[in-house]
C-alpha positions as semicolon CSV with decimal commas, in nm:
position;residue;x (nm);y (nm);z (nm)
1;X;11,762;4,459;10,766
2;X;11,464;4,227;10,823
3;X;11,527;4,210;11,196
4;X;11,534;4,590;11,236
5;X;11,213;4,631;11,044
6;X;11,047;4,383;11,273
7;X;11,161;4,538;11,601
8;X;10,825;4,711;11,633
9;X;10,643;4,383;11,609
10;X;10,879;4,224;11,859
11;X;10,829;4,514;12,093
12;X;10,455;4,470;12,078
13;X;10,484;4,103;12,148
14;X;10,705;4,157;12,446
15;X;10,478;4,432;12,576
16;X;10,174;4,209;12,544
17;X;10,349;3,931;12,727
18;X;10,451;4,156;13,015
19;X;10,092;4,284;13,046
20;X;9,966;3,927;13,066
21;X;10,252;3,777;13,265
22;X;10,388;4,054;13,498
23;X;10,762;4,018;13,542
24;X;10,812;3,857;13,198
25;X;11,028;4,149;13,081
26;X;11,264;4,129;13,369
27;X;11,293;3,757;13,321
28;X;11,376;3,816;12,954
29;X;11,645;4,059;13,061
30;X;11,798;3,802;13,294
31;X;11,771;3,519;13,029
32;X;11,955;3,749;12,790
33;X;12,244;3,802;13,036
34;X;12,255;3,432;13,112
35;X;12,249;3,338;12,744
36;X;12,526;3,593;12,668
37;X;12,754;3,442;12,938
38;X;12,671;3,093;12,844
39;X;12,740;3,140;12,483
40;X;13,081;3,298;12,556
41;X;13,180;2,963;12,696
42;X;13,052;2,756;12,397
43;X;13,212;2,679;12,052
44;X;12,928;2,860;11,872
45;X;13,022;3,044;11,543
46;X;12,967;3,420;11,561
47;X;12,705;3,418;11,299
48;X;12,489;3,175;11,505
49;X;12,523;3,360;11,835
50;X;12,258;3,609;11,765
51;X;12,010;3,338;11,657
52;X;12,057;3,134;11,972
53;X;12,060;3,444;12,196
54;X;11,740;3,564;12,046
55;X;11,577;3,222;12,093
56;X;11,679;3,215;12,454
57;X;11,503;3,555;12,516
58;X;11,194;3,475;12,306
59;X;11,148;3,104;12,396
60;X;10,837;3,177;12,605
61;X;10,663;3,442;12,377
62;X;10,404;3,168;12,286
63;X;10,272;3,193;12,640
64;X;10,063;3,479;12,495
65;X;9,848;3,199;12,350
66;X;9,790;3,031;12,681
67;X;9,554;3,129;12,967
68;X;9,719;3,363;13,218
69;X;9,866;3,182;13,513
70;X;9,618;3,100;13,788
71;X;9,672;2,959;14,136
72;X;9,832;2,648;13,990
73;X;10,143;2,609;13,790
74;X;10,097;2,512;13,420
75;X;10,093;2,140;13,365
76;X;10,369;1,949;13,189
77;X;10,125;1,891;12,908
78;X;10,086;2,267;12,849
79;X;10,457;2,334;12,835
80;X;10,519;2,213;12,476
81;X;10,212;2,407;12,362
82;X;10,372;2,746;12,404
83;X;10,676;2,639;12,206
84;X;10,469;2,568;11,898
85;X;10,259;2,885;11,952
86;X;10,573;3,095;11,988
87;X;10,728;2,941;11,669
88;X;10,414;3,028;11,478
89;X;10,415;3,384;11,604
90;X;10,784;3,435;11,508
91;X;10,745;3,261;11,171
92;X;10,557;3,570;11,049
93;X;10,869;3,792;11,107
94;X;11,113;3,812;10,825
95;X;11,468;3,740;10,945
96;X;11,360;3,509;11,234
97;X;11,350;3,177;11,048
98;X;11,638;3,030;11,231
99;X;11,507;3,150;11,563
100;X;11,175;2,979;11,495
101;X;11,327;2,632;11,476
102;X;11,507;2,681;11,811
103;X;11,196;2,806;11,983
104;X;10,985;2,523;11,829
105;X;11,227;2,250;11,948
106;X;11,333;2,380;12,296
107;X;11,096;2,135;12,468
108;X;11,246;1,823;12,299
109;X;11,421;1,606;12,550
110;X;11,768;1,447;12,536
111;X;11,605;1,110;12,619
112;X;11,360;1,145;12,337
113;X;11,045;1,195;12,541
114;X;10,993;1,559;12,458
115;X;10,778;1,757;12,214
116;X;10,683;1,830;11,943
117;X;10,865;1,556;11,749
118;X;11,025;1,337;12,016
119;X;11,367;1,404;11,888
120;X;11,652;1,239;12,084
121;X;12,007;1,334;12,169
122;X;12,206;1,499;11,898
123;X;11,912;1,487;11,665
124;X;11,783;1,788;11,855
125;X;11,920;2,109;11,698
126;X;12,230;2,225;11,892
127;X;12,083;2,565;11,945
128;X;11,756;2,426;12,075
129;X;11,955;2,212;12,331
130;X;12,125;2,536;12,446
131;X;11,785;2,712;12,483
132;X;11,655;2,404;12,678
133;X;11,927;2,440;12,935
134;X;11,863;2,802;12,975
135;X;11,495;2,737;13,000
136;X;11,542;2,468;13,271
137;X;11,740;2,713;13,481
138;X;11,484;2,999;13,435
139;X;11,197;2,762;13,531
140;X;11,370;2,693;13,864
141;X;11,438;3,062;13,953
142;X;11,147;3,093;14,201
143;X;11,066;3,454;14,271
144;X;11,013;3,397;14,647
145;X;11,378;3,305;14,693
146;X;11,667;3,549;14,745
147;X;11,921;3,558;14,459
148;X;12,165;3,319;14,618
149;X;11,897;3,060;14,696
150;X;11,738;3,110;14,356
151;X;12,065;3,035;14,177
152;X;12,127;2,731;14,405
153;X;11,775;2,608;14,327
154;X;11,840;2,657;13,941
155;X;12,171;2,482;13,963
156;X;12,015;2,177;14,133
157;X;11,744;2,167;13,870
158;X;11,995;2,157;13,586
159;X;12,201;1,886;13,764
160;X;11,888;1,687;13,819
161;X;11,772;1,704;13,448
162;X;12,107;1,649;13,292
163;X;12,103;1,336;13,073
164;X;11,716;1,297;13,068
165;X;11,571;1,629;12,965
166;X;11,894;1,809;12,899
167;X;12,209;1,758;12,698
168;X;12,451;1,641;12,976
169;X;12,762;1,818;12,814
170;X;12,578;2,150;12,788
171;X;12,440;2,113;13,136
172;X;12,789;2,071;13,271
173;X;12,899;2,377;13,088
174;X;12,616;2,587;13,222
175;X;12,695;2,469;13,578
176;X;13,053;2,585;13,523
177;X;12,918;2,925;13,404
178;X;12,697;2,952;13,716
179;X;12,994;2,905;13,932
180;X;13,234;3,121;13,731
181;X;12,991;3,413;13,682
182;X;12,807;3,364;14,012
183;X;12,852;3,724;14,142
184;X;12,736;3,882;13,818
185;X;12,436;3,658;13,796
186;X;12,346;3,723;14,156
187;X;12,361;4,096;14,106
188;X;12,140;4,065;13,796
189;X;11,875;3,895;14,010
190;X;11,891;4,138;14,304
191;X;11,642;4,379;14,169
192;X;11,297;4,206;14,206
193;X;11,066;4,209;13,899
194;X;10,718;4,346;13,938
195;X;10,573;3,993;13,980
196;X;10,814;3,926;14,263
197;X;10,745;4,262;14,426
198;X;10,371;4,201;14,415
199;X;10,423;3,858;14,571
200;X;10,635;4,010;14,848
201;X;10,370;4,285;14,914
202;X;10,094;4,021;14,934
203;X;10,301;3,816;15,186
204;X;10,339;4,127;15,398
205;X;9,971;4,195;15,377
206;X;10,025;4,529;15,202
């Protein structure tokens, strides 16, 4: 189908993202596992699961259009930019039309103060609200923390943002998944990605 024909293009995008942002591929793998577990606990029709799962994995592909990370973290103003860039990248791939909308809107906020359209509450596409919760957790998984600490930090971030940035009901559901699937998610985090390994080597002075 259209998706299969575009796997080469997707592979190229992911390879380029990994080259520019080391560790991105391992983060995509973890996001994929997290999304799979999350979706298993949500009333999402089977035909929509692939679309949402793909959007969770590809939500940050637009970071290819941003400058590589420097000594500072990207500012909040830059965050929505990669959502629009990623949506434009994926719009050129046949079969990804529904994924595009979710990537585009995953930086909308439940309180209406997000981007790019300032959608509020249930006006935000349901799939984009799922991607936003996954994204909030992924943002909080700091590579310098061990898996248990990283998951605790991620959990706290989702709790803190529920009802303002994030759909509160979906946030509660993800918190349940984090508790219910804790061992599996911890195991998935135990192998450090290349970015984390580099950071650890720098800290040891290697």
